PDB file of C-alpha atoms (C1' of nucleotides) in Angstrom:
ATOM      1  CA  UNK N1188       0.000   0.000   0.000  1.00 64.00           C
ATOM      2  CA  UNK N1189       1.749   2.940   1.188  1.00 94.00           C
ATOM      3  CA  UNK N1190       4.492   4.957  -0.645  1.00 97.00           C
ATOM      4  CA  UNK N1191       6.167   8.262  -0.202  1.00 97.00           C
ATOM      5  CA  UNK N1192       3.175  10.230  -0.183  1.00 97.00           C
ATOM      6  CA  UNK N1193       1.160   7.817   1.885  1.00 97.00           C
ATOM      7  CA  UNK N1194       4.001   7.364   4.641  1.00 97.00           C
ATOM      8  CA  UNK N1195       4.248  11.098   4.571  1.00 98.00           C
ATOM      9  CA  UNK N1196       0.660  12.407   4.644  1.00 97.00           C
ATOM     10  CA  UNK N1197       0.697   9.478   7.742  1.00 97.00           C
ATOM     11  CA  UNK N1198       3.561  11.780   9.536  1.00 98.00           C
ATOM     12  CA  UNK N1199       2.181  14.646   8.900  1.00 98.00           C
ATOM     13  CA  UNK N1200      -1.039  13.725  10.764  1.00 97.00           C
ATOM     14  CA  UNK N1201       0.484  11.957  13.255  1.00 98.00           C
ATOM     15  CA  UNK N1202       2.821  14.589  13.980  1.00 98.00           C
ATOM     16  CA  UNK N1203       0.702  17.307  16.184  1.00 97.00           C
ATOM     17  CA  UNK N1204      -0.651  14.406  18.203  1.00 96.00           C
ATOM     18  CA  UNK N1205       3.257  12.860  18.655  1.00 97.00           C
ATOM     19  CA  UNK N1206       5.116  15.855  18.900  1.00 96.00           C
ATOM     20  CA  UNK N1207       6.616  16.057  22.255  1.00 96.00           C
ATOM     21  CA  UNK N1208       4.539  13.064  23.436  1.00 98.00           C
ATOM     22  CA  UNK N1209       5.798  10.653  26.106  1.00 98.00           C
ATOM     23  CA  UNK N1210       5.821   6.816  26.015  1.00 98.00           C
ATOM     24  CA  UNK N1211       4.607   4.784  28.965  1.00 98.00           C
ATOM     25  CA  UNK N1212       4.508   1.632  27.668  1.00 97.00           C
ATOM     26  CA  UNK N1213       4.853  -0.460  24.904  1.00 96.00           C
ATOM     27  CA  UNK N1214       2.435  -3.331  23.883  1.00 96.00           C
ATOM     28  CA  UNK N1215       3.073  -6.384  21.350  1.00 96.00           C
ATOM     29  CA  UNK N1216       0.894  -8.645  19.616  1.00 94.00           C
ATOM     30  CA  UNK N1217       2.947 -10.205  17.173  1.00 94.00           C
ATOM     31  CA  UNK N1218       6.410 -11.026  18.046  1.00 94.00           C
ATOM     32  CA  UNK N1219       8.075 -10.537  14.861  1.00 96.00           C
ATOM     33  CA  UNK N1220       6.822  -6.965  14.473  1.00 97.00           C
ATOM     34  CA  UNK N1221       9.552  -6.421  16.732  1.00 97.00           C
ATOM     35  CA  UNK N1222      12.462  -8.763  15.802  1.00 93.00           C
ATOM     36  CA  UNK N1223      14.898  -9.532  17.000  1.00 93.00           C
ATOM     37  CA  UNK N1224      14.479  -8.199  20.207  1.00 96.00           C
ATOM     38  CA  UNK N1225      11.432  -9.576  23.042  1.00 95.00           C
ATOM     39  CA  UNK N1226       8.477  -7.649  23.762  1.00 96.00           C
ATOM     40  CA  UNK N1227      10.314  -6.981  27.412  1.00 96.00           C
ATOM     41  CA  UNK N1228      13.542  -5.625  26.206  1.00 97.00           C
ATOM     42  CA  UNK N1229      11.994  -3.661  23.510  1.00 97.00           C
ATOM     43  CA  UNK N1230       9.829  -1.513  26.170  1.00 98.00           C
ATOM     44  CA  UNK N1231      12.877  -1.334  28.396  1.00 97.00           C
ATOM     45  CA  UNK N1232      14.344   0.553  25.053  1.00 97.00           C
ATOM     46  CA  UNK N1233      10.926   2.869  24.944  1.00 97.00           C
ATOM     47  CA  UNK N1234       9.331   3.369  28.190  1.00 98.00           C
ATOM     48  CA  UNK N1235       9.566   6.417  29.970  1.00 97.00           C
ATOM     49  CA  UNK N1236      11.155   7.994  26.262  1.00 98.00           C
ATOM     50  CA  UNK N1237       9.968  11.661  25.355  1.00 98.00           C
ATOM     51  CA  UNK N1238       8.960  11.211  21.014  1.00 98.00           C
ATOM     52  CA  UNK N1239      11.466  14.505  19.840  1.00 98.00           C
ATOM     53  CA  UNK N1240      10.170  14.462  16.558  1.00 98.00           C
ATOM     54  CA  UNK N1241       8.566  12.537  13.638  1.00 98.00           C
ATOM     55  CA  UNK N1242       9.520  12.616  10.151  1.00 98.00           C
ATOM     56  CA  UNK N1243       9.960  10.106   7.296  1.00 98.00           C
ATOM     57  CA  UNK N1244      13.049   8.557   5.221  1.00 98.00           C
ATOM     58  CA  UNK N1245      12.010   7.368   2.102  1.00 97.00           C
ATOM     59  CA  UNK N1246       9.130   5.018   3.063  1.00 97.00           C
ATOM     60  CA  UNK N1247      10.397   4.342   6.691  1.00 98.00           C
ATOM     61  CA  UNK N1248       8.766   6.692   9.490  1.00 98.00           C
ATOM     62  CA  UNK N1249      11.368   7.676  11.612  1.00 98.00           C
ATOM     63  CA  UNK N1250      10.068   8.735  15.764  1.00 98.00           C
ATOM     64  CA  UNK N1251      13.192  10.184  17.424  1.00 98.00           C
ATOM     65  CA  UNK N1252      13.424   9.512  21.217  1.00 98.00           C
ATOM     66  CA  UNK N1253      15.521  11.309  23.634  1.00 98.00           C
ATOM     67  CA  UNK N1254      17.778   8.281  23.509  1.00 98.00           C
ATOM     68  CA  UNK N1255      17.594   6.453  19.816  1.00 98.00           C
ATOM     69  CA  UNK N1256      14.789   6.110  17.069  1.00 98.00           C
ATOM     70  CA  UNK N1257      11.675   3.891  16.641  1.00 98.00           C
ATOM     71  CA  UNK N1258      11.500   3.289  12.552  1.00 98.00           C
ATOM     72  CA  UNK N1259       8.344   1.870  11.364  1.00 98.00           C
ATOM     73  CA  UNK N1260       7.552   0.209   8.138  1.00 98.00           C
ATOM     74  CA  UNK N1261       4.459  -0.063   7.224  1.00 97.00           C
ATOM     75  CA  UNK N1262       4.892  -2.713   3.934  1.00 97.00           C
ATOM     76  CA  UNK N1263       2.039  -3.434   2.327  1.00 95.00           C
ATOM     77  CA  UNK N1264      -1.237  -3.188   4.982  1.00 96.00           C
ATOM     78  CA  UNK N1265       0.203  -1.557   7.425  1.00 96.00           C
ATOM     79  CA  UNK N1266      -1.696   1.361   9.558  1.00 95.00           C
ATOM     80  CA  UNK N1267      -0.904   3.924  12.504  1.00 96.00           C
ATOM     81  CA  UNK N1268      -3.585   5.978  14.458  1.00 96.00           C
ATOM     82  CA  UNK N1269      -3.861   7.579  17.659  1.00 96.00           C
ATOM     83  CA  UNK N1270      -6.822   6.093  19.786  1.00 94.00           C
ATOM     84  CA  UNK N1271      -8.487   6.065  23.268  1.00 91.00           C
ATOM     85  CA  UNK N1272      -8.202   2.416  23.360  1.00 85.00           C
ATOM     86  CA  UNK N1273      -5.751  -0.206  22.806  1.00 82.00           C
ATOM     87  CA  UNK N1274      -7.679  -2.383  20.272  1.00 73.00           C
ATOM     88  CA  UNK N1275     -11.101  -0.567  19.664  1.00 65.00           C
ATOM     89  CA  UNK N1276     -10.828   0.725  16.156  1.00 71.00           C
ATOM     90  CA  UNK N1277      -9.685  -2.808  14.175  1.00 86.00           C
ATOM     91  CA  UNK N1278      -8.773  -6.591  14.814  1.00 90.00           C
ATOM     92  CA  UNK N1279      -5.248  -6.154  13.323  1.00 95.00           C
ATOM     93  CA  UNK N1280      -3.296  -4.172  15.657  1.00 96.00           C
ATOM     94  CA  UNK N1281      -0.041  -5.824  15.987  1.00 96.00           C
ATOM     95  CA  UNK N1282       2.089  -3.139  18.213  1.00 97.00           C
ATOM     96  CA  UNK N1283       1.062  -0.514  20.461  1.00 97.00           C
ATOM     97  CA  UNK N1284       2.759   2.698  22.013  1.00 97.00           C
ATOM     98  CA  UNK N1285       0.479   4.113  25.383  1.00 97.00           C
ATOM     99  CA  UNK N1286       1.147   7.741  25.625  1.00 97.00           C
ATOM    100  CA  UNK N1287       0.622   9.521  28.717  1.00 95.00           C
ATOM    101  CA  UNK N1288      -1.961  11.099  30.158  1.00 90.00           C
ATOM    102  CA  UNK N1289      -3.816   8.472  28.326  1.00 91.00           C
ATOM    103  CA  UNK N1290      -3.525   7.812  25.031  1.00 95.00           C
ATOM    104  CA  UNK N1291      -2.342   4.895  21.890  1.00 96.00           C
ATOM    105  CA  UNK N1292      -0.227   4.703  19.216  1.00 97.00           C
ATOM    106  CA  UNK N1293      -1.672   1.699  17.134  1.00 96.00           C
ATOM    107  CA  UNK N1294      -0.008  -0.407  14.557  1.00 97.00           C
ATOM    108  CA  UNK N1295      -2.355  -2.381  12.515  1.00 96.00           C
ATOM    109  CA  UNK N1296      -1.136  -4.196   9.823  1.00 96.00           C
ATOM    110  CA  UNK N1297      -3.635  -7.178   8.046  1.00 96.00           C
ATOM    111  CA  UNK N1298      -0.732  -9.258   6.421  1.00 96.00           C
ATOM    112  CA  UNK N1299       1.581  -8.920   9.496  1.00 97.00           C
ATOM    113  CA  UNK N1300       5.122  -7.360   6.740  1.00 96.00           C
ATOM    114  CA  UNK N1301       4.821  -3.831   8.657  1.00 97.00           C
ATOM    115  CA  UNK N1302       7.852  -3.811  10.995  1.00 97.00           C
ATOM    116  CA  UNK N1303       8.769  -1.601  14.080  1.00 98.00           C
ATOM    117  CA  UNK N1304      12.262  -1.693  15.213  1.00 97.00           C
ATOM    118  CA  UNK N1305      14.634   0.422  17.578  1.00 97.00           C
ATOM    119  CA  UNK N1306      17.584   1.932  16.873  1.00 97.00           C
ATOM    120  CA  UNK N1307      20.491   3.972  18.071  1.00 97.00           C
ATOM    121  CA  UNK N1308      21.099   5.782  15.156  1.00 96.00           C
ATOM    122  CA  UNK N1309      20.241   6.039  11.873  1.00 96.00           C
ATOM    123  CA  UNK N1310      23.365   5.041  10.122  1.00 95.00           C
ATOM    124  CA  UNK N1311      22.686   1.925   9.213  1.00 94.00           C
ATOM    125  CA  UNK N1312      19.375   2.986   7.330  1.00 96.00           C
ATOM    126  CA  UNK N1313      20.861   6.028   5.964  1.00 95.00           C
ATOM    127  CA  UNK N1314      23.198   3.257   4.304  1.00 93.00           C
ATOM    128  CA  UNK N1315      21.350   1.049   2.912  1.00 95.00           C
ATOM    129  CA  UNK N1316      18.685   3.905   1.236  1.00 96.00           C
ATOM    130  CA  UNK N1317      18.982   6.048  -2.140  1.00 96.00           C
ATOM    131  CA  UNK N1318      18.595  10.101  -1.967  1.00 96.00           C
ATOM    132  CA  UNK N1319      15.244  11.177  -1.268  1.00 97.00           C
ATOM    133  CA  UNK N1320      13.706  11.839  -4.399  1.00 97.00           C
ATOM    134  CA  UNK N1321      11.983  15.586  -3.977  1.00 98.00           C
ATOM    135  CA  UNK N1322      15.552  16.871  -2.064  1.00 97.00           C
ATOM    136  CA  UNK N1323      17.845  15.997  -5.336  1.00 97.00           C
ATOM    137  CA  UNK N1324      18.035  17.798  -8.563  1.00 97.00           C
ATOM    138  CA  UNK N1325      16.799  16.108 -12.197  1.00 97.00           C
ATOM    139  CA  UNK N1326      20.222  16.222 -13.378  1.00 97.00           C
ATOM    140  CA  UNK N1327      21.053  13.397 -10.232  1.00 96.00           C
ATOM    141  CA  UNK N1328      18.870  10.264 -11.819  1.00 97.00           C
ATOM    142  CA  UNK N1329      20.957  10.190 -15.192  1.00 97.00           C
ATOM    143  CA  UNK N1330      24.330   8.588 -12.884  1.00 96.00           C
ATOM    144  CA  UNK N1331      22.018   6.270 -11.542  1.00 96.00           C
ATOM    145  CA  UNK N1332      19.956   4.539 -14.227  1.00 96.00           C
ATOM    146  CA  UNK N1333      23.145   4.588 -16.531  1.00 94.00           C
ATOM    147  CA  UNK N1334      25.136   2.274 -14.382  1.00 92.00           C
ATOM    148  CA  UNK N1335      22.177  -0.651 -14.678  1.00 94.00           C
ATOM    149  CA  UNK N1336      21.179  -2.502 -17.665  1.00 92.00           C
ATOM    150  CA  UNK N1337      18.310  -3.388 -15.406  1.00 94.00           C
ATOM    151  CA  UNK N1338      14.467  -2.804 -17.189  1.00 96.00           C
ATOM    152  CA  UNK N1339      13.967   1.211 -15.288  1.00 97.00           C
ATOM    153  CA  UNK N1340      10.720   0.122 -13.682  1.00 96.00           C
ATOM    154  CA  UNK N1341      12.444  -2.545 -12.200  1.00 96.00           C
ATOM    155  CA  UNK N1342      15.560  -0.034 -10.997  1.00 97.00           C
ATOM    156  CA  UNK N1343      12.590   2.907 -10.140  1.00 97.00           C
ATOM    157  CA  UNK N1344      11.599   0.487  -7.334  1.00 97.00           C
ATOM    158  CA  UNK N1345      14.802  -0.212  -5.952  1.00 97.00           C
ATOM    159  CA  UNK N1346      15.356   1.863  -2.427  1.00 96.00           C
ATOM    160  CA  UNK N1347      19.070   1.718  -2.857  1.00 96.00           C
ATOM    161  CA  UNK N1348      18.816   3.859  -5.721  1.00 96.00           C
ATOM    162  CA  UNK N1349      16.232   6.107  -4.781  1.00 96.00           C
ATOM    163  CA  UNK N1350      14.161   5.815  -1.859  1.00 97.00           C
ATOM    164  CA  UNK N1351      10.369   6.276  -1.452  1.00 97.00           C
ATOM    165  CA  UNK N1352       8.842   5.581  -5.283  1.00 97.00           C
ATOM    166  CA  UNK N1353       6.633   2.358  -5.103  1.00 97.00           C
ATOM    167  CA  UNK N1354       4.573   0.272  -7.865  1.00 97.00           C
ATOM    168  CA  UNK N1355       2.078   2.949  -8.375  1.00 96.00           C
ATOM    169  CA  UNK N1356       3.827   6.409  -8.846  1.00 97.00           C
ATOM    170  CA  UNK N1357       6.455   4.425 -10.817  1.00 97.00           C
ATOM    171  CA  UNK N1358       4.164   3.283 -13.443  1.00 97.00           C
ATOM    172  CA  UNK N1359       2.618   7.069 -12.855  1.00 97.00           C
ATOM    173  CA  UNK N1360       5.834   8.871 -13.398  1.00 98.00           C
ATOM    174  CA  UNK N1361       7.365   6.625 -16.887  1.00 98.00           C
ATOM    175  CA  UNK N1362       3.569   7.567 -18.175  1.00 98.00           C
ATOM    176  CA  UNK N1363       4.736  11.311 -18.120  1.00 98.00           C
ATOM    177  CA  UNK N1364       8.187  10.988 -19.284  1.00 98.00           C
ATOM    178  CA  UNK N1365       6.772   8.517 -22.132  1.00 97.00           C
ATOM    179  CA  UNK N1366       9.401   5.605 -21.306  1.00 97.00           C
ATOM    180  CA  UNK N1367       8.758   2.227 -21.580  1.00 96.00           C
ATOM    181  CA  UNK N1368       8.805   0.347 -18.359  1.00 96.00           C
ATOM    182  CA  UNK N1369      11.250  -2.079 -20.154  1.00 96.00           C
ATOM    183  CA  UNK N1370      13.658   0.118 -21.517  1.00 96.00           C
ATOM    184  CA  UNK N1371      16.716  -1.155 -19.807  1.00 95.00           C
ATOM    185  CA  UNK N1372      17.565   1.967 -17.648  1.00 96.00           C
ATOM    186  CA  UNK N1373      21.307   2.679 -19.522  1.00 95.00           C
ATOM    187  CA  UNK N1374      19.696   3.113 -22.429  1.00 95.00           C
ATOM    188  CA  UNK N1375      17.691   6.179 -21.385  1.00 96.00           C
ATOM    189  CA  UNK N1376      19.505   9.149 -22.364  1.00 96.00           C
ATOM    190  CA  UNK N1377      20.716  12.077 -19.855  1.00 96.00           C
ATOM    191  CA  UNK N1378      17.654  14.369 -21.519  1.00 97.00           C
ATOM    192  CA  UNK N1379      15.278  11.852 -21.198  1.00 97.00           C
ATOM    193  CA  UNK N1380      16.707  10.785 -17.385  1.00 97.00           C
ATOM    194  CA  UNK N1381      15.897  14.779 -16.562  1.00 97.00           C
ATOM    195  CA  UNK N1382      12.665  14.584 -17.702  1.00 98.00           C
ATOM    196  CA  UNK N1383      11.741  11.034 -15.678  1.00 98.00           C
ATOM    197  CA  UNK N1384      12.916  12.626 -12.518  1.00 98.00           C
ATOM    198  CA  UNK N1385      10.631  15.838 -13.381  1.00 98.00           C
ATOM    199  CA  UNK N1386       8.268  12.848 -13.670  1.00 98.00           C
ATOM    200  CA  UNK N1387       8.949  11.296 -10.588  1.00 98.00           C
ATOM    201  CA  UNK N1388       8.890  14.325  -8.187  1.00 98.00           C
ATOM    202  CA  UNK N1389       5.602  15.493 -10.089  1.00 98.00           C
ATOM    203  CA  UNK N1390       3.800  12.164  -9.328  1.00 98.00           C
ATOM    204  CA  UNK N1391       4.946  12.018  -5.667  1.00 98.00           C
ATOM    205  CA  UNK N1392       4.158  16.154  -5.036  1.00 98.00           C
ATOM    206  CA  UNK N1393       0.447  15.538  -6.424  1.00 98.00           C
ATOM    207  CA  UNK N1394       0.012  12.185  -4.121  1.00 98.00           C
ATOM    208  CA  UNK N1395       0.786  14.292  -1.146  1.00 98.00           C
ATOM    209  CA  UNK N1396      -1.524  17.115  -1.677  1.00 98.00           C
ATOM    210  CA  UNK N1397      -3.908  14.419  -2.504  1.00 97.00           C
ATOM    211  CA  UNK N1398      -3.240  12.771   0.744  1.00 96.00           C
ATOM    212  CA  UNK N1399      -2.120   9.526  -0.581  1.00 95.00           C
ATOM    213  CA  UNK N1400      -3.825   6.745  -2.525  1.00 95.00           C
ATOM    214  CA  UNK N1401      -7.111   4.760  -0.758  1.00 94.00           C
ATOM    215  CA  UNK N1402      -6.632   1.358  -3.176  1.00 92.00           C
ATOM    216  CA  UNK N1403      -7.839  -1.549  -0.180  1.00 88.00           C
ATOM    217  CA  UNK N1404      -6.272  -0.647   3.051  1.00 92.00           C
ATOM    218  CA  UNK N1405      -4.143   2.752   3.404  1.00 94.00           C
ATOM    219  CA  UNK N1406      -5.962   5.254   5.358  1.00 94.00           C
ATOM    220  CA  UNK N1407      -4.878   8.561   7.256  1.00 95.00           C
ATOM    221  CA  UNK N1408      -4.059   8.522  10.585  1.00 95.00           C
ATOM    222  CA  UNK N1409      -7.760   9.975  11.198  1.00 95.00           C
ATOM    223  CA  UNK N1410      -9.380   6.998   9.040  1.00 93.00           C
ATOM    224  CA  UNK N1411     -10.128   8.788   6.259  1.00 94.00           C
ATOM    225  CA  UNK N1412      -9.220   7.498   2.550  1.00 94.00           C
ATOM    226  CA  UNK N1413      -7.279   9.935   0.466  1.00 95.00           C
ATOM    227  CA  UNK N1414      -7.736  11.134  -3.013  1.00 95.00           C
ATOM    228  CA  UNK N1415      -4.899  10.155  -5.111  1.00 95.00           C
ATOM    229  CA  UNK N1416      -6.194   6.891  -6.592  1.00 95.00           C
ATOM    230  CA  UNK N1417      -8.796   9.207  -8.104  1.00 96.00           C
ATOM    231  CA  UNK N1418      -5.866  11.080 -10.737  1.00 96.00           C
ATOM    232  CA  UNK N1419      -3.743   7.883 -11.801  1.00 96.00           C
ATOM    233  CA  UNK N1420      -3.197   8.129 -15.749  1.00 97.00           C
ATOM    234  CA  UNK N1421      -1.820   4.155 -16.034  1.00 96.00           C
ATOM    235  CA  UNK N1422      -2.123   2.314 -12.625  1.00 95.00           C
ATOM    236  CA  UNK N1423      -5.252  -0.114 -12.327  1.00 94.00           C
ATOM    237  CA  UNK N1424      -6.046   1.056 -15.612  1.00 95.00           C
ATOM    238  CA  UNK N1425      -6.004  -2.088 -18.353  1.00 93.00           C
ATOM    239  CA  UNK N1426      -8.217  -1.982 -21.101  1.00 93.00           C
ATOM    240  CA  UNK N1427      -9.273   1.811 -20.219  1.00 94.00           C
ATOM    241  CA  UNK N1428      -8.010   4.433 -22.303  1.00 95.00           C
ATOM    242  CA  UNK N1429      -4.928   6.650 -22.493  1.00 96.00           C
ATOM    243  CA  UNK N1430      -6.275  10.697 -21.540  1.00 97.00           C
ATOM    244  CA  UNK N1431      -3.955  11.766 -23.753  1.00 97.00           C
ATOM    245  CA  UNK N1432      -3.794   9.447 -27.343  1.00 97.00           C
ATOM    246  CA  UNK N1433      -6.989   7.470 -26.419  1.00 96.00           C
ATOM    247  CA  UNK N1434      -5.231   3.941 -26.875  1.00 96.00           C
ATOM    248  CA  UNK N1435      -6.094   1.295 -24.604  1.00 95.00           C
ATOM    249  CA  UNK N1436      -3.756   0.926 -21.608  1.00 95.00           C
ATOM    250  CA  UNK N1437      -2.024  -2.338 -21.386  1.00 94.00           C
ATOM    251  CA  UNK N1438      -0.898  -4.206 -18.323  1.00 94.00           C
ATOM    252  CA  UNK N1439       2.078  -6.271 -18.277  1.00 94.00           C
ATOM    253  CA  UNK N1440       4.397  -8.255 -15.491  1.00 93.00           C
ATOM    254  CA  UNK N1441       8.193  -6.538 -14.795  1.00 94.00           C
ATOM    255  CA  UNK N1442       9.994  -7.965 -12.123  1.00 93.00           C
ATOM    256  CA  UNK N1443       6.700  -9.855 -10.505  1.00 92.00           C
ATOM    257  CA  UNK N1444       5.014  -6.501 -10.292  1.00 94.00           C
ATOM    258  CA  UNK N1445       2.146  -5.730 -12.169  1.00 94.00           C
ATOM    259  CA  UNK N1446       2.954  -2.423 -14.730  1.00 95.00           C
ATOM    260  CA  UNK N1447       0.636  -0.065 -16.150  1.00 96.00           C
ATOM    261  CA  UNK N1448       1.348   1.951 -19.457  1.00 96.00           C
ATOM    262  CA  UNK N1449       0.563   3.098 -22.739  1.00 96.00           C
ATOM    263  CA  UNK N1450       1.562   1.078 -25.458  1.00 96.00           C
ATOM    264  CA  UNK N1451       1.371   4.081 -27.743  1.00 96.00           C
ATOM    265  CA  UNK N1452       3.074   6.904 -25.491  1.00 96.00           C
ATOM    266  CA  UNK N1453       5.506   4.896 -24.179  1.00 97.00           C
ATOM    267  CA  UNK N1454       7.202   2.726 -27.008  1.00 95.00           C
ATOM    268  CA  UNK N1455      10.173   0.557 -26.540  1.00 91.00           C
ATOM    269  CA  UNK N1456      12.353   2.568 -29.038  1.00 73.00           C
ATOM    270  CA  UNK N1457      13.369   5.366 -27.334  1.00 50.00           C
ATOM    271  CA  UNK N1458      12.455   8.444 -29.925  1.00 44.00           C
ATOM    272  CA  UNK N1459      15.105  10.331 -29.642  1.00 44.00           C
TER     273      UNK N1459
ATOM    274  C1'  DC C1328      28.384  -7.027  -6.963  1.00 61.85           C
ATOM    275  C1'  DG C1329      24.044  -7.270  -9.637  1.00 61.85           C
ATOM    276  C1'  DT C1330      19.997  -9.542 -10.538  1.00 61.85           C
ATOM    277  C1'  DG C1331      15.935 -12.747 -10.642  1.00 61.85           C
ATOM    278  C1'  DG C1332      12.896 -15.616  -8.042  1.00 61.85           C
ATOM    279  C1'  DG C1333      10.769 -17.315  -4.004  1.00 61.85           C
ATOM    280  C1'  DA C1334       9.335 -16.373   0.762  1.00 61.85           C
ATOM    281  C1'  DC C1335       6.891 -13.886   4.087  1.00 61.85           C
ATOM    282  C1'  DC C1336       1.233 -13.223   5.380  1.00 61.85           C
ATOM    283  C1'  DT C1337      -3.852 -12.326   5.186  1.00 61.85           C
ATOM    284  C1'  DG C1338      -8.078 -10.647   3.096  1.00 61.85           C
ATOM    285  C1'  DA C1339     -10.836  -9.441  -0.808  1.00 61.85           C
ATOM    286  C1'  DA C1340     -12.455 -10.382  -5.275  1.00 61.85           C
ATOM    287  C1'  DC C1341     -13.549 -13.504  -8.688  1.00 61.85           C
ATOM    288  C1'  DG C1342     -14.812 -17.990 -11.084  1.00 61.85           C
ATOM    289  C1'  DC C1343     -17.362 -22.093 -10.882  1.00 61.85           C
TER     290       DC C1343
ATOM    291  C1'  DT O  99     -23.776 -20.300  -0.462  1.00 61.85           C
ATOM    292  C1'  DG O 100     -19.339 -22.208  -0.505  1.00 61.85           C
ATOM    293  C1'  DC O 101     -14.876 -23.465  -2.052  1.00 61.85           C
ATOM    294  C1'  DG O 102     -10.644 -22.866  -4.616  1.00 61.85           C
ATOM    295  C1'  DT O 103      -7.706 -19.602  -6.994  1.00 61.85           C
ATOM    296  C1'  DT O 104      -5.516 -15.314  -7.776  1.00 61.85           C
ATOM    297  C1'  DC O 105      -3.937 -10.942  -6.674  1.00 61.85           C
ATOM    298  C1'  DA O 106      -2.239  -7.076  -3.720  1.00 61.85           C
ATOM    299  C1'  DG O 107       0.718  -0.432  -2.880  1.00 61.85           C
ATOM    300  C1'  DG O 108       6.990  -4.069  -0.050  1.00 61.85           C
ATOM    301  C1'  DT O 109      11.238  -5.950   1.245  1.00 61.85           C
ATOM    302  C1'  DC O 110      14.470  -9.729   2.587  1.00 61.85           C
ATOM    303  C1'  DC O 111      17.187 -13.678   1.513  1.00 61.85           C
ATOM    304  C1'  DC O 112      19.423 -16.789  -1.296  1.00 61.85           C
ATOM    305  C1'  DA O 113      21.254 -18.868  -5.378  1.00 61.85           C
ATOM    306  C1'  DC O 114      23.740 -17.820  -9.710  1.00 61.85           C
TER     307       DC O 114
END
DNA sequence: CGTGGGACCTGAACGC
DNA sequence: TGCGTTCAGGTCCCAC
């Protein structure tokens, strides 16, 4: 479900209510949501920890405690609101903060991939994650796609390389730069590299002032759906047709991930 | 090191 | 109605 703009219309609502916040306790449902450590050690880690601030590193939501971070991950079905009550709202909360005076931080998360984990710093993340895509230039994708022979849908999803763009706004973002989602990524040229990463922070700037994409299970923190799924061009789209040369959009398989485009705007040749 | 494929999970939608 | 199948917005791990 959730990609950049989901994860950060989720920290933006979350962040008046966490802001400053302290932790009493917290609770754990399903061990793994917190591996490797136990559900005792990890609130030895939290408990009695003031929340400093909340912001987001590509799709990871980072809380930073007076001591460390708490990173969450929300994968696929994954969910955080702020309730009176521990379960109340769903069946599928998995890990829960208690704030004081007397308050919850709830994790819900159907298919159980969200994670929560603690740590000391954020090295280790910072390492393993791309640039965020709306703080570099245009000119910064073209050194990137032209080291990997890779299809560029399949590269557009890898964090390493750039971190935040999911299935959806990648599909979104090679509909407005008119590139094939198999065009192996060297072969784009350093024009046409500009104008995907125009592309790219275009697609992700509309899905946050649309609040993020309602497709099954993402929801803002206050359990409303957003808007975005309501202004995709490509994604979800077979069979319908292309808005702007009224050919039918195809659907095709890259990498095990279902790809939206136009077979018309976005040829395999590269016409340039 | 780069890359492709399977694994991890459950719920909803669809076909019969 | 009920059962089986397929698909899903993500990432990790393991061969090659």
């Amino acid at each position: 479900m959730p990609e950049l703009p989901e994860v950060e219309t989720v920290v933006r609502g979350l962040r008046p209510h966490l802001q400053g916040a302290q932790i009493m306790h917290c609770w754990v449902d399903w061990h793994k949501v917190i591996e490797p450590y136990t559900a005792e050690d990890f609130d030895r880690l939290v408990a009695k920890q003031n929340i400093v601030s909340i912001d987001r590193r590509g799709k990871y939501i980072l809380l930073k405690l007076n001591k460390g971070y708490l990173t969450i991950h929300l994968r696929m079905t994954g969910r955080l609101y702020i309730s009176e009550h521990l379960r109340g709202m769903d069946k599928w909360v998995r890990f829960s903060l208690k704030l004081a005076p007397k308050s919850f931080l709830n994790f819900s998360d159907a298919r159980k991939f969200g994670r929560v984990q603690y740590l000391d710093n954020l090295d280790d993340l910072n390492k393993k994650l791309g640039p965020e895509p709306l703080e570099i230039e245009s000119s910064k994708l073209h050194p990137i796609t032209s080291r990997s022979k890779r299809p560029i849908k399949s590269l557009l999803l890898d964090q390493s390389r750039l971190a935040g763009v999911g299935n959806i706004y990648a599909d979104e973002a090679l509909w407005i730069a008119r590139i094939h989602p198999l065009t192996a990524a060297a072969e784009i040229p350093k024009r046409k590299a500009n104008t995907l990463m125009l592309a790219i922070q275009k697609v992700l700037t509309a899905g946050i002032q649309h609040e993020g994409a309602t497709i099954s299970w993402y929801r803002k923190p206050n359990g409303e759906s957003g808007d975005s799924q309501n202004h995709f061009e490509v994604y979800g789209k077979k069979g319908q047709l292309c808005s702007r040369c009224r050919t039918p959009i195809n659907r095709i398989v890259v990498g095990q991930r279902g790809t939206h485009f136009c077979p018309s705007c976005q040829p395999l040749k590269l016409g340039e």
